[in-house]
Protein backbone atom coordinates (compact mmCIF):
# COMPACT_ATOMS: atom_id res chain seq x y z
CA UNK A 1 0.00 0.00 0.00
CA UNK A 2 2.78 2.34 0.88
CA UNK A 3 4.50 1.51 -2.37
CA UNK A 4 1.30 2.66 -4.12
CA UNK A 5 1.64 6.00 -2.44
CA UNK A 6 5.20 6.35 -3.63
CA UNK A 7 4.24 5.17 -7.08
CA UNK A 8 1.83 8.07 -7.43
CA UNK A 9 4.61 10.54 -6.87
CA UNK A 10 6.91 8.81 -9.30
CA UNK A 11 4.22 8.80 -11.97
CA UNK A 12 3.44 12.43 -11.41
CA UNK A 13 7.09 13.28 -11.77
CA UNK A 14 7.31 11.29 -14.99
CA UNK A 15 4.35 13.13 -16.44
CA UNK A 16 5.96 16.40 -15.53
CA UNK A 17 8.88 15.74 -17.85
CA UNK A 18 8.12 16.06 -21.52
CA UNK A 19 8.72 12.68 -23.20
CA UNK A 20 11.32 14.17 -25.56
CA UNK A 21 13.06 15.93 -22.71
CA UNK A 22 12.57 19.24 -24.55
CA UNK A 23 10.47 22.00 -23.12
CA UNK A 24 6.95 21.94 -24.48
CA UNK A 25 5.86 24.81 -26.75
CA UNK A 26 3.11 25.72 -24.32
CA UNK A 27 5.32 25.64 -21.29
CA UNK A 28 2.71 27.47 -19.24
CA UNK A 29 0.85 24.14 -19.30
CA UNK A 30 3.40 21.38 -18.82
CA UNK A 31 2.73 17.82 -19.85
CA UNK A 32 1.07 16.61 -16.70
CA UNK A 33 -2.06 14.52 -17.02
CA UNK A 34 -3.89 16.12 -14.13
CA UNK A 35 -7.07 14.10 -14.57
CA UNK A 36 -5.15 10.85 -14.64
CA UNK A 37 -3.13 11.86 -11.58
CA UNK A 38 -6.29 12.84 -9.70
CA UNK A 39 -7.98 9.61 -10.64
CA UNK A 40 -5.03 7.50 -9.51
CA UNK A 41 -4.65 9.52 -6.33
CA UNK A 42 -8.32 9.12 -5.40
CA UNK A 43 -7.94 5.36 -5.87
CA UNK A 44 -4.92 5.34 -3.60
CA UNK A 45 -6.76 7.45 -1.01
CA UNK A 46 -9.60 4.92 -1.08
CA UNK A 47 -7.15 2.09 -0.47
CA UNK A 48 -5.68 3.92 2.50
CA UNK A 49 -9.19 4.60 3.82
CA UNK A 50 -10.00 0.93 3.44
CA UNK A 51 -6.88 -0.04 5.39
CA UNK A 52 -7.93 2.41 8.08
CA UNK A 53 -11.45 0.87 8.10
CA UNK A 54 -12.93 4.20 7.10
CA UNK A 55 -15.65 4.86 4.51
CA UNK A 56 -14.50 5.63 0.96
CA UNK A 57 -14.14 9.34 0.18
CA UNK A 58 -14.25 10.25 3.88
CA UNK A 59 -10.96 12.14 3.47
CA UNK A 60 -11.22 15.56 1.86
CA UNK A 61 -8.62 16.11 -0.82
CA UNK A 62 -7.13 19.58 -1.16
CA UNK A 63 -5.26 20.01 -4.44
CA UNK A 64 -2.27 22.20 -3.59
CA UNK A 65 -1.77 24.38 -6.67
CA UNK A 66 0.85 26.83 -5.29
CA UNK A 67 3.36 27.98 -7.94
CA UNK A 68 1.31 26.25 -10.66
CA UNK A 69 -0.44 28.16 -13.45
CA UNK A 70 -4.11 29.05 -13.39
CA UNK A 71 -4.68 26.72 -16.35
CA UNK A 72 -3.73 23.77 -14.16
CA UNK A 73 -6.28 24.77 -11.53
CA UNK A 74 -8.90 25.04 -14.26
CA UNK A 75 -7.98 21.61 -15.57
CA UNK A 76 -8.28 20.02 -12.12
CA UNK A 77 -11.62 21.78 -11.69
CA UNK A 78 -12.83 20.25 -14.97
CA UNK A 79 -11.77 16.86 -13.60
CA UNK A 80 -14.06 17.26 -10.61
CA UNK A 81 -11.67 18.72 -8.04
CA UNK A 82 -13.26 21.46 -5.95
CA UNK A 83 -10.92 22.18 -3.01
CA UNK A 84 -7.65 23.98 -3.75
CA UNK A 85 -4.77 25.03 -1.51
CA UNK A 86 -2.47 28.01 -1.96
CA UNK A 87 0.50 29.24 0.08
CA UNK A 88 1.46 32.67 -1.25
CA UNK A 89 -0.96 35.53 -0.63
CA UNK A 90 -0.48 37.44 -3.88
CA UNK A 91 -0.55 34.38 -6.09
CA UNK A 92 -3.61 33.23 -4.18
CA UNK A 93 -5.39 36.55 -4.70
CA UNK A 94 -4.71 36.45 -8.42
CA UNK A 95 -6.08 32.92 -8.79
CA UNK A 96 -9.10 33.49 -6.56
CA UNK A 97 -10.00 36.71 -8.38
CA UNK A 98 -9.60 35.08 -11.79
CA UNK A 99 -11.78 32.15 -10.76
CA UNK A 100 -14.24 34.12 -8.63
CA UNK A 101 -17.23 32.57 -10.41
CA UNK A 102 -15.96 29.00 -10.18
CA UNK A 103 -17.33 26.58 -7.56
CA UNK A 104 -14.05 26.40 -5.64
CA UNK A 105 -13.40 26.10 -1.92
CA UNK A 106 -10.10 27.90 -1.28
CA UNK A 107 -7.72 26.84 1.47
CA UNK A 108 -4.86 29.05 2.52
CA UNK A 109 -2.14 26.74 3.86
CA UNK A 110 1.08 28.80 3.85
CA UNK A 111 2.89 31.03 6.32
CA UNK A 112 0.93 34.23 6.93
CA UNK A 113 2.46 37.69 7.06
CA UNK A 114 0.33 40.17 8.96
CA UNK A 115 0.30 42.63 6.08
CA UNK A 116 -1.36 39.97 3.89
CA UNK A 117 -4.20 38.98 6.18
CA UNK A 118 -6.73 41.15 4.32
CA UNK A 119 -6.22 39.18 1.10
CA UNK A 120 -6.71 35.95 2.99
CA UNK A 121 -9.73 37.21 4.96
CA UNK A 122 -11.31 38.30 1.67
CA UNK A 123 -10.73 35.26 -0.52
CA UNK A 124 -10.18 32.19 1.62
CA UNK A 125 -12.84 29.77 2.86
CA UNK A 126 -10.34 28.04 5.12
CA UNK A 127 -7.00 28.93 6.71
CA UNK A 128 -4.91 25.99 7.94
CA UNK A 129 -1.84 27.86 9.13
CA UNK A 130 -2.86 29.97 12.12
CA UNK A 131 -0.10 29.99 14.70
CA UNK A 132 -0.38 33.39 16.36
CA UNK A 133 -3.14 35.20 18.17
CA UNK A 134 -2.38 38.41 16.32
CA UNK A 135 -3.07 36.76 12.95
CA UNK A 136 -6.33 35.31 14.18
CA UNK A 137 -7.44 38.72 15.47
CA UNK A 138 -6.62 40.42 12.20
CA UNK A 139 -8.37 37.77 10.11
CA UNK A 140 -11.47 37.97 12.27
CA UNK A 141 -11.53 41.78 12.14
CA UNK A 142 -10.99 41.85 8.37
CA UNK A 143 -13.51 39.17 7.46
CA UNK A 144 -16.69 40.63 5.96
CA UNK A 145 -19.36 40.21 8.67
CA UNK A 146 -21.83 39.27 5.94
CA UNK A 147 -19.63 36.45 4.69
CA UNK A 148 -19.68 33.03 6.34
CA UNK A 149 -17.09 32.80 9.13
CA UNK A 150 -13.60 31.80 8.05
CA UNK A 151 -12.86 28.15 8.90
CA UNK A 152 -9.52 27.89 10.62
CA UNK A 153 -7.07 25.29 11.85
CA UNK A 154 -4.22 25.86 14.27
CA UNK A 155 -0.87 24.80 12.84
CA UNK A 156 1.18 22.72 15.28
CA UNK A 157 4.96 22.39 14.96
CA UNK A 158 4.65 18.71 15.75
CA UNK A 159 8.37 17.88 15.46
CA UNK A 160 9.64 21.09 17.13
CA UNK A 161 11.54 22.12 14.00
CA UNK A 162 13.02 25.62 14.22
CA UNK A 163 12.55 26.09 10.45
CA UNK A 164 8.81 25.44 10.62
CA UNK A 165 5.84 27.51 11.63
CA UNK A 166 3.32 26.34 14.17
CA UNK A 167 2.71 26.39 17.90
CA UNK A 168 3.97 23.80 20.34
CA UNK A 169 1.39 21.31 21.57
CA UNK A 170 1.33 22.86 25.04
CA UNK A 171 0.27 26.20 23.55
CA UNK A 172 -2.66 24.85 21.55
CA UNK A 173 -5.38 25.05 24.18
CA UNK A 174 -4.72 28.69 24.95
CA UNK A 175 -4.80 29.73 21.29
CA UNK A 176 -7.87 27.55 20.67
CA UNK A 177 -9.80 29.27 23.49
CA UNK A 178 -8.99 32.70 22.11
CA UNK A 179 -9.94 31.78 18.55
CA UNK A 180 -13.15 30.07 19.59
CA UNK A 181 -14.33 33.41 21.00
CA UNK A 182 -13.83 35.30 17.72
CA UNK A 183 -16.97 36.15 15.78
CA UNK A 184 -15.74 35.82 12.23
CA UNK A 185 -13.63 32.72 12.72
CA UNK A 186 -14.80 29.17 13.15
CA UNK A 187 -12.18 26.92 14.74
CA UNK A 188 -12.30 23.54 12.99
CA UNK A 189 -9.17 21.70 14.06
CA UNK A 190 -5.43 21.20 13.83
CA UNK A 191 -2.87 21.04 11.06
CA UNK A 192 0.72 19.78 10.95
CA UNK A 193 3.62 19.24 8.56
CA UNK A 194 5.84 16.60 10.16
CA UNK A 195 9.46 15.94 9.36
CA UNK A 196 9.78 13.09 6.84
CA UNK A 197 10.72 9.67 8.26
CA UNK A 198 12.16 6.93 6.07
CA UNK A 199 9.97 4.23 7.54
CA UNK A 200 6.25 4.60 6.62
CA UNK A 201 5.30 3.03 9.94
CA UNK A 202 7.39 5.57 11.88
CA UNK A 203 5.73 8.35 9.86
CA UNK A 204 2.47 7.62 11.66
CA UNK A 205 3.81 8.73 15.05
CA UNK A 206 3.64 12.54 14.61
CA UNK A 207 0.18 12.21 13.06
CA UNK A 208 -0.91 10.10 16.00
CA UNK A 209 0.23 12.85 18.39
CA UNK A 210 -1.79 15.45 16.47
CA UNK A 211 -4.87 13.26 16.61
CA UNK A 212 -4.45 12.81 20.35
CA UNK A 213 -4.18 16.58 20.74
CA UNK A 214 -7.47 17.02 18.87
CA UNK A 215 -9.12 14.37 21.04
CA UNK A 216 -7.91 16.21 24.14
CA UNK A 217 -9.36 19.50 22.95
CA UNK A 218 -12.67 17.83 22.27
CA UNK A 219 -12.58 16.24 25.72
CA UNK A 220 -12.22 19.80 27.08
CA UNK A 221 -15.43 20.82 25.34
CA UNK A 222 -14.32 22.01 21.91
CA UNK A 223 -16.17 20.59 18.93
CA UNK A 224 -13.44 20.15 16.36
CA UNK A 225 -13.85 17.96 13.31
CA UNK A 226 -10.73 18.56 11.25
CA UNK A 227 -7.29 16.98 11.21
CA UNK A 228 -5.44 18.54 8.28
CA UNK A 229 -2.45 16.26 7.79
CA UNK A 230 -0.75 14.34 4.99
CA UNK A 231 0.90 15.45 1.76
CA UNK A 232 2.12 13.63 -1.36
CA UNK A 233 4.79 11.64 0.45
CA UNK A 234 2.96 10.71 3.65
CA UNK A 235 -0.80 10.77 3.09
CA UNK A 236 -1.32 7.05 3.78
CA UNK A 237 0.27 7.35 7.21
CA UNK A 238 -1.89 10.42 7.91
CA UNK A 239 -5.11 8.69 6.83
CA UNK A 240 -4.27 5.68 9.00
CA UNK A 241 -4.03 8.10 11.94
CA UNK A 242 -7.34 9.80 11.22
CA UNK A 243 -6.62 12.67 8.80
CA UNK A 244 -9.90 14.20 7.64
CA UNK A 245 -8.14 16.45 5.12
CA UNK A 246 -5.03 15.76 3.05
CA UNK A 247 -3.17 18.53 1.20
CA UNK A 248 -1.55 17.18 -1.95
CA UNK A 249 0.33 19.04 -4.65
CA UNK A 250 3.16 17.11 -6.31
CA UNK A 251 1.21 13.90 -6.90
CA UNK A 252 -1.42 15.91 -8.84
CA UNK A 253 0.42 18.74 -10.55
CA UNK A 254 3.98 17.39 -10.74
CA UNK A 255 7.11 18.62 -8.98
CA UNK A 256 7.51 22.31 -8.27
CA UNK A 257 10.50 24.29 -9.52
C1 LIG B 1 3.19 22.58 -0.51
C2 LIG B 1 2.40 22.10 0.64
C3 LIG B 1 1.70 20.88 0.59
C4 LIG B 1 1.74 19.94 -0.60
O1 LIG B 1 2.97 19.27 -0.68
P1 LIG B 1 3.23 18.12 -1.76
O2 LIG B 1 4.43 17.42 -1.23
O3 LIG B 1 3.49 18.80 -3.06
O4 LIG B 1 2.05 17.25 -1.82
C5 LIG B 1 0.94 20.53 1.69
N1 LIG B 1 0.86 21.32 2.78
C6 LIG B 1 1.51 22.49 2.86
C7 LIG B 1 1.37 23.30 4.09
C8 LIG B 1 2.31 22.91 1.81
O5 LIG B 1 2.96 24.07 1.92
Short mmCIF file of N, CA and C in Angstrom, two decimals, residues 22-114:
data_model
loop_
_atom_site.label_atom_id
_atom_site.label_comp_id
_atom_site.label_asym_id
_atom_site.label_seq_id
_atom_site.Cartn_x
_atom_site.Cartn_y
_atom_site.Cartn_z
N UNK A 22 12.52 17.82 -24.15
CA UNK A 22 12.57 19.24 -24.55
C UNK A 22 11.42 19.98 -23.88
N UNK A 23 11.61 21.25 -23.66
CA UNK A 23 10.47 22.00 -23.12
C UNK A 23 9.32 22.03 -24.12
N UNK A 24 8.13 21.91 -23.63
CA UNK A 24 6.95 21.94 -24.48
C UNK A 24 6.72 23.35 -25.00
N UNK A 25 6.13 23.47 -26.19
CA UNK A 25 5.86 24.81 -26.75
C UNK A 25 5.02 25.65 -25.79
N UNK A 26 3.98 24.99 -25.24
CA UNK A 26 3.11 25.72 -24.32
C UNK A 26 3.62 25.45 -22.92
N UNK A 27 4.74 26.05 -22.57
CA UNK A 27 5.32 25.64 -21.29
C UNK A 27 4.60 26.26 -20.09
N UNK A 28 3.56 27.05 -20.35
CA UNK A 28 2.71 27.47 -19.24
C UNK A 28 1.83 26.31 -18.80
N UNK A 29 1.69 25.30 -19.63
CA UNK A 29 0.85 24.14 -19.30
C UNK A 29 1.67 22.88 -19.55
N UNK A 30 2.50 22.51 -18.59
CA UNK A 30 3.40 21.38 -18.82
C UNK A 30 2.63 20.09 -19.05
N UNK A 31 3.35 19.10 -19.50
CA UNK A 31 2.73 17.82 -19.85
C UNK A 31 2.46 17.00 -18.60
N UNK A 32 1.46 17.38 -17.87
CA UNK A 32 1.07 16.61 -16.70
C UNK A 32 -0.37 16.22 -16.94
N UNK A 33 -0.67 14.93 -16.84
CA UNK A 33 -2.06 14.52 -17.02
C UNK A 33 -2.77 14.63 -15.67
N UNK A 34 -3.32 15.82 -15.44
CA UNK A 34 -3.89 16.12 -14.13
C UNK A 34 -5.08 15.21 -13.82
N UNK A 35 -5.91 14.96 -14.83
CA UNK A 35 -7.07 14.10 -14.57
C UNK A 35 -6.64 12.69 -14.20
N UNK A 36 -5.67 12.20 -14.93
CA UNK A 36 -5.15 10.85 -14.64
C UNK A 36 -4.54 10.81 -13.23
N UNK A 37 -3.75 11.81 -12.91
CA UNK A 37 -3.13 11.86 -11.58
C UNK A 37 -4.18 11.92 -10.47
N UNK A 38 -5.23 12.73 -10.70
CA UNK A 38 -6.29 12.84 -9.70
C UNK A 38 -7.01 11.51 -9.53
N UNK A 39 -7.27 10.88 -10.66
CA UNK A 39 -7.98 9.61 -10.64
C UNK A 39 -7.19 8.57 -9.85
N UNK A 40 -5.91 8.45 -10.18
CA UNK A 40 -5.03 7.50 -9.51
C UNK A 40 -4.91 7.83 -8.01
N UNK A 41 -4.79 9.10 -7.73
CA UNK A 41 -4.65 9.52 -6.33
C UNK A 41 -5.91 9.17 -5.53
N UNK A 42 -7.08 9.45 -6.12
CA UNK A 42 -8.32 9.12 -5.40
C UNK A 42 -8.41 7.63 -5.13
N UNK A 43 -7.95 6.82 -6.10
CA UNK A 43 -7.94 5.36 -5.87
C UNK A 43 -7.02 5.01 -4.71
N UNK A 44 -5.85 5.62 -4.70
CA UNK A 44 -4.92 5.34 -3.60
C UNK A 44 -5.48 5.81 -2.26
N UNK A 45 -6.14 6.97 -2.26
CA UNK A 45 -6.76 7.45 -1.01
C UNK A 45 -7.80 6.44 -0.53
N UNK A 46 -8.58 5.91 -1.47
CA UNK A 46 -9.60 4.92 -1.08
C UNK A 46 -8.96 3.68 -0.46
N UNK A 47 -7.83 3.27 -1.04
CA UNK A 47 -7.15 2.09 -0.47
C UNK A 47 -6.66 2.37 0.94
N UNK A 48 -6.15 3.56 1.14
CA UNK A 48 -5.68 3.92 2.50
C UNK A 48 -6.87 3.97 3.46
N UNK A 49 -7.98 4.53 2.99
CA UNK A 49 -9.19 4.60 3.82
C UNK A 49 -9.65 3.19 4.19
N UNK A 50 -9.58 2.31 3.20
CA UNK A 50 -10.00 0.93 3.44
C UNK A 50 -9.12 0.28 4.51
N UNK A 51 -7.81 0.49 4.38
CA UNK A 51 -6.88 -0.04 5.39
C UNK A 51 -7.18 0.50 6.76
N UNK A 52 -7.64 1.76 6.80
CA UNK A 52 -7.93 2.41 8.08
C UNK A 52 -9.35 2.09 8.55
N UNK A 53 -10.06 1.22 7.80
CA UNK A 53 -11.45 0.87 8.10
C UNK A 53 -12.33 2.11 8.15
N UNK A 54 -12.11 3.00 7.19
CA UNK A 54 -12.93 4.20 7.10
C UNK A 54 -13.70 4.19 5.79
N UNK A 55 -14.85 4.87 5.75
CA UNK A 55 -15.65 4.86 4.51
C UNK A 55 -14.89 5.52 3.35
N UNK A 56 -15.15 5.02 2.13
CA UNK A 56 -14.50 5.63 0.96
C UNK A 56 -14.88 7.10 0.82
N UNK A 57 -13.94 7.90 0.40
CA UNK A 57 -14.14 9.34 0.18
C UNK A 57 -14.46 10.09 1.47
N UNK A 58 -14.05 9.53 2.61
CA UNK A 58 -14.25 10.25 3.88
C UNK A 58 -13.11 11.22 4.15
N UNK A 59 -12.06 11.19 3.33
CA UNK A 59 -10.96 12.14 3.47
C UNK A 59 -11.12 13.22 2.42
N UNK A 60 -11.13 14.47 2.85
CA UNK A 60 -11.22 15.56 1.86
C UNK A 60 -9.86 15.78 1.23
N UNK A 61 -9.87 15.89 -0.09
CA UNK A 61 -8.62 16.11 -0.82
C UNK A 61 -8.50 17.58 -1.21
N UNK A 62 -7.45 18.22 -0.71
CA UNK A 62 -7.13 19.58 -1.16
C UNK A 62 -6.02 19.47 -2.20
N UNK A 63 -6.28 19.99 -3.39
CA UNK A 63 -5.26 20.01 -4.44
C UNK A 63 -4.41 21.27 -4.24
N UNK A 64 -3.15 21.07 -3.89
CA UNK A 64 -2.27 22.20 -3.59
C UNK A 64 -1.64 22.71 -4.89
N UNK A 65 -2.13 23.87 -5.33
CA UNK A 65 -1.77 24.38 -6.67
C UNK A 65 -0.73 25.51 -6.60
N UNK A 66 -0.14 25.74 -5.43
CA UNK A 66 0.85 26.83 -5.29
C UNK A 66 1.94 26.71 -6.35
N UNK A 67 2.34 27.82 -6.88
CA UNK A 67 3.36 27.98 -7.94
C UNK A 67 2.91 27.45 -9.31
N UNK A 68 1.76 26.83 -9.39
CA UNK A 68 1.31 26.25 -10.66
C UNK A 68 0.38 27.23 -11.37
N UNK A 69 0.38 27.19 -12.71
CA UNK A 69 -0.44 28.16 -13.45
C UNK A 69 -1.94 27.96 -13.26
N UNK A 70 -2.65 29.04 -13.47
CA UNK A 70 -4.11 29.05 -13.39
C UNK A 70 -4.72 27.95 -14.25
N UNK A 71 -4.14 27.72 -15.44
CA UNK A 71 -4.68 26.72 -16.35
C UNK A 71 -4.70 25.33 -15.71
N UNK A 72 -3.75 25.08 -14.82
CA UNK A 72 -3.73 23.77 -14.16
C UNK A 72 -4.85 23.67 -13.12
N UNK A 73 -5.15 24.77 -12.47
CA UNK A 73 -6.28 24.77 -11.53
C UNK A 73 -7.57 24.52 -12.31
N UNK A 74 -7.69 25.21 -13.44
CA UNK A 74 -8.90 25.04 -14.26
C UNK A 74 -9.05 23.60 -14.73
N UNK A 75 -7.94 23.00 -15.10
CA UNK A 75 -7.98 21.61 -15.57
C UNK A 75 -8.45 20.68 -14.44
N UNK A 76 -7.88 20.87 -13.26
CA UNK A 76 -8.28 20.02 -12.12
C UNK A 76 -9.76 20.22 -11.79
N UNK A 77 -10.21 21.46 -11.92
CA UNK A 77 -11.62 21.78 -11.69
C UNK A 77 -12.50 21.01 -12.68
N UNK A 78 -12.09 21.00 -13.94
CA UNK A 78 -12.83 20.25 -14.97
C UNK A 78 -12.86 18.76 -14.64
N UNK A 79 -11.83 18.29 -13.95
CA UNK A 79 -11.77 16.86 -13.60
C UNK A 79 -12.45 16.57 -12.28
N UNK A 80 -13.22 17.51 -11.79
CA UNK A 80 -14.06 17.26 -10.61
C UNK A 80 -13.45 17.65 -9.28
N UNK A 81 -12.29 18.30 -9.30
CA UNK A 81 -11.67 18.72 -8.04
C UNK A 81 -12.24 20.07 -7.61
N UNK A 82 -12.63 20.20 -6.35
CA UNK A 82 -13.26 21.46 -5.95
C UNK A 82 -12.52 22.21 -4.84
N UNK A 83 -11.67 21.52 -4.09
CA UNK A 83 -10.92 22.18 -3.01
C UNK A 83 -9.48 22.40 -3.45
N UNK A 84 -9.01 23.65 -3.33
CA UNK A 84 -7.65 23.98 -3.75
C UNK A 84 -6.92 24.67 -2.61
N UNK A 85 -5.60 24.42 -2.55
CA UNK A 85 -4.77 25.03 -1.51
C UNK A 85 -3.70 25.91 -2.11
N UNK A 86 -3.50 27.07 -1.51
CA UNK A 86 -2.47 28.01 -1.96
C UNK A 86 -1.66 28.47 -0.75
N UNK A 87 -0.41 28.89 -1.02
CA UNK A 87 0.50 29.24 0.08
C UNK A 87 1.02 30.67 0.04
N UNK A 88 0.90 31.34 -1.10
CA UNK A 88 1.46 32.67 -1.25
C UNK A 88 0.33 33.66 -1.50
N UNK A 89 0.24 34.68 -0.64
CA UNK A 89 -0.96 35.53 -0.63
C UNK A 89 -1.23 36.17 -2.00
N UNK A 90 -0.20 36.74 -2.63
CA UNK A 90 -0.48 37.44 -3.88
C UNK A 90 -0.89 36.49 -5.01
N UNK A 91 -0.19 35.39 -5.08
CA UNK A 91 -0.55 34.38 -6.09
C UNK A 91 -1.98 33.88 -5.82
N UNK A 92 -2.28 33.69 -4.57
CA UNK A 92 -3.61 33.23 -4.18
C UNK A 92 -4.68 34.24 -4.61
N UNK A 93 -4.42 35.51 -4.34
CA UNK A 93 -5.39 36.55 -4.70
C UNK A 93 -5.65 36.55 -6.20
N UNK A 94 -4.58 36.45 -6.97
CA UNK A 94 -4.71 36.45 -8.42
C UNK A 94 -5.59 35.28 -8.89
N UNK A 95 -5.31 34.10 -8.35
CA UNK A 95 -6.08 32.92 -8.79
C UNK A 95 -7.54 33.02 -8.33
N UNK A 96 -7.73 33.43 -7.09
CA UNK A 96 -9.10 33.49 -6.56
C UNK A 96 -9.93 34.54 -7.30
N UNK A 97 -9.30 35.67 -7.62
CA UNK A 97 -10.00 36.71 -8.38
C UNK A 97 -10.35 36.21 -9.78
N UNK A 98 -9.39 35.56 -10.41
CA UNK A 98 -9.60 35.08 -11.79
C UNK A 98 -10.68 34.02 -11.84
N UNK A 99 -10.82 33.26 -10.76
CA UNK A 99 -11.78 32.15 -10.76
C UNK A 99 -12.93 32.44 -9.79
N UNK A 100 -13.24 33.73 -9.64
CA UNK A 100 -14.24 34.12 -8.63
C UNK A 100 -15.60 33.47 -8.86
N UNK A 101 -15.91 33.17 -10.11
CA UNK A 101 -17.23 32.57 -10.41
C UNK A 101 -17.21 31.05 -10.30
N UNK A 102 -16.05 30.47 -10.16
CA UNK A 102 -15.96 29.00 -10.18
C UNK A 102 -16.35 28.42 -8.81
N UNK A 103 -16.92 27.21 -8.83
CA UNK A 103 -17.33 26.58 -7.56
C UNK A 103 -16.14 25.97 -6.81
N UNK A 104 -15.28 26.86 -6.31
CA UNK A 104 -14.05 26.40 -5.64
C UNK A 104 -14.11 26.74 -4.16
N UNK A 105 -13.66 25.81 -3.34
CA UNK A 105 -13.40 26.10 -1.92
C UNK A 105 -11.89 26.32 -1.80
N UNK A 106 -11.52 27.53 -1.36
CA UNK A 106 -10.10 27.90 -1.28
C UNK A 106 -9.56 27.72 0.13
N UNK A 107 -8.40 27.07 0.20
CA UNK A 107 -7.72 26.84 1.47
C UNK A 107 -6.39 27.56 1.45
N UNK A 108 -6.18 28.44 2.40
CA UNK A 108 -4.86 29.05 2.52
C UNK A 108 -4.05 28.22 3.50
N UNK A 109 -2.88 27.71 3.04
CA UNK A 109 -2.14 26.74 3.86
C UNK A 109 -0.72 27.20 4.18
N UNK A 110 -0.32 28.38 3.71
CA UNK A 110 1.08 28.80 3.85
C UNK A 110 1.30 29.71 5.04
N UNK A 111 2.56 30.07 5.26
CA UNK A 111 2.89 31.03 6.32
C UNK A 111 2.18 32.35 6.05
N UNK A 112 1.71 33.00 7.10
CA UNK A 112 0.93 34.23 6.93
C UNK A 112 1.70 35.43 7.45
N UNK A 113 1.88 36.43 6.60
CA UNK A 113 2.46 37.69 7.06
C UNK A 113 1.31 38.60 7.44
N UNK A 114 1.49 39.37 8.50
CA UNK A 114 0.33 40.17 8.96
C UNK A 114 -0.12 41.18 7.93
#
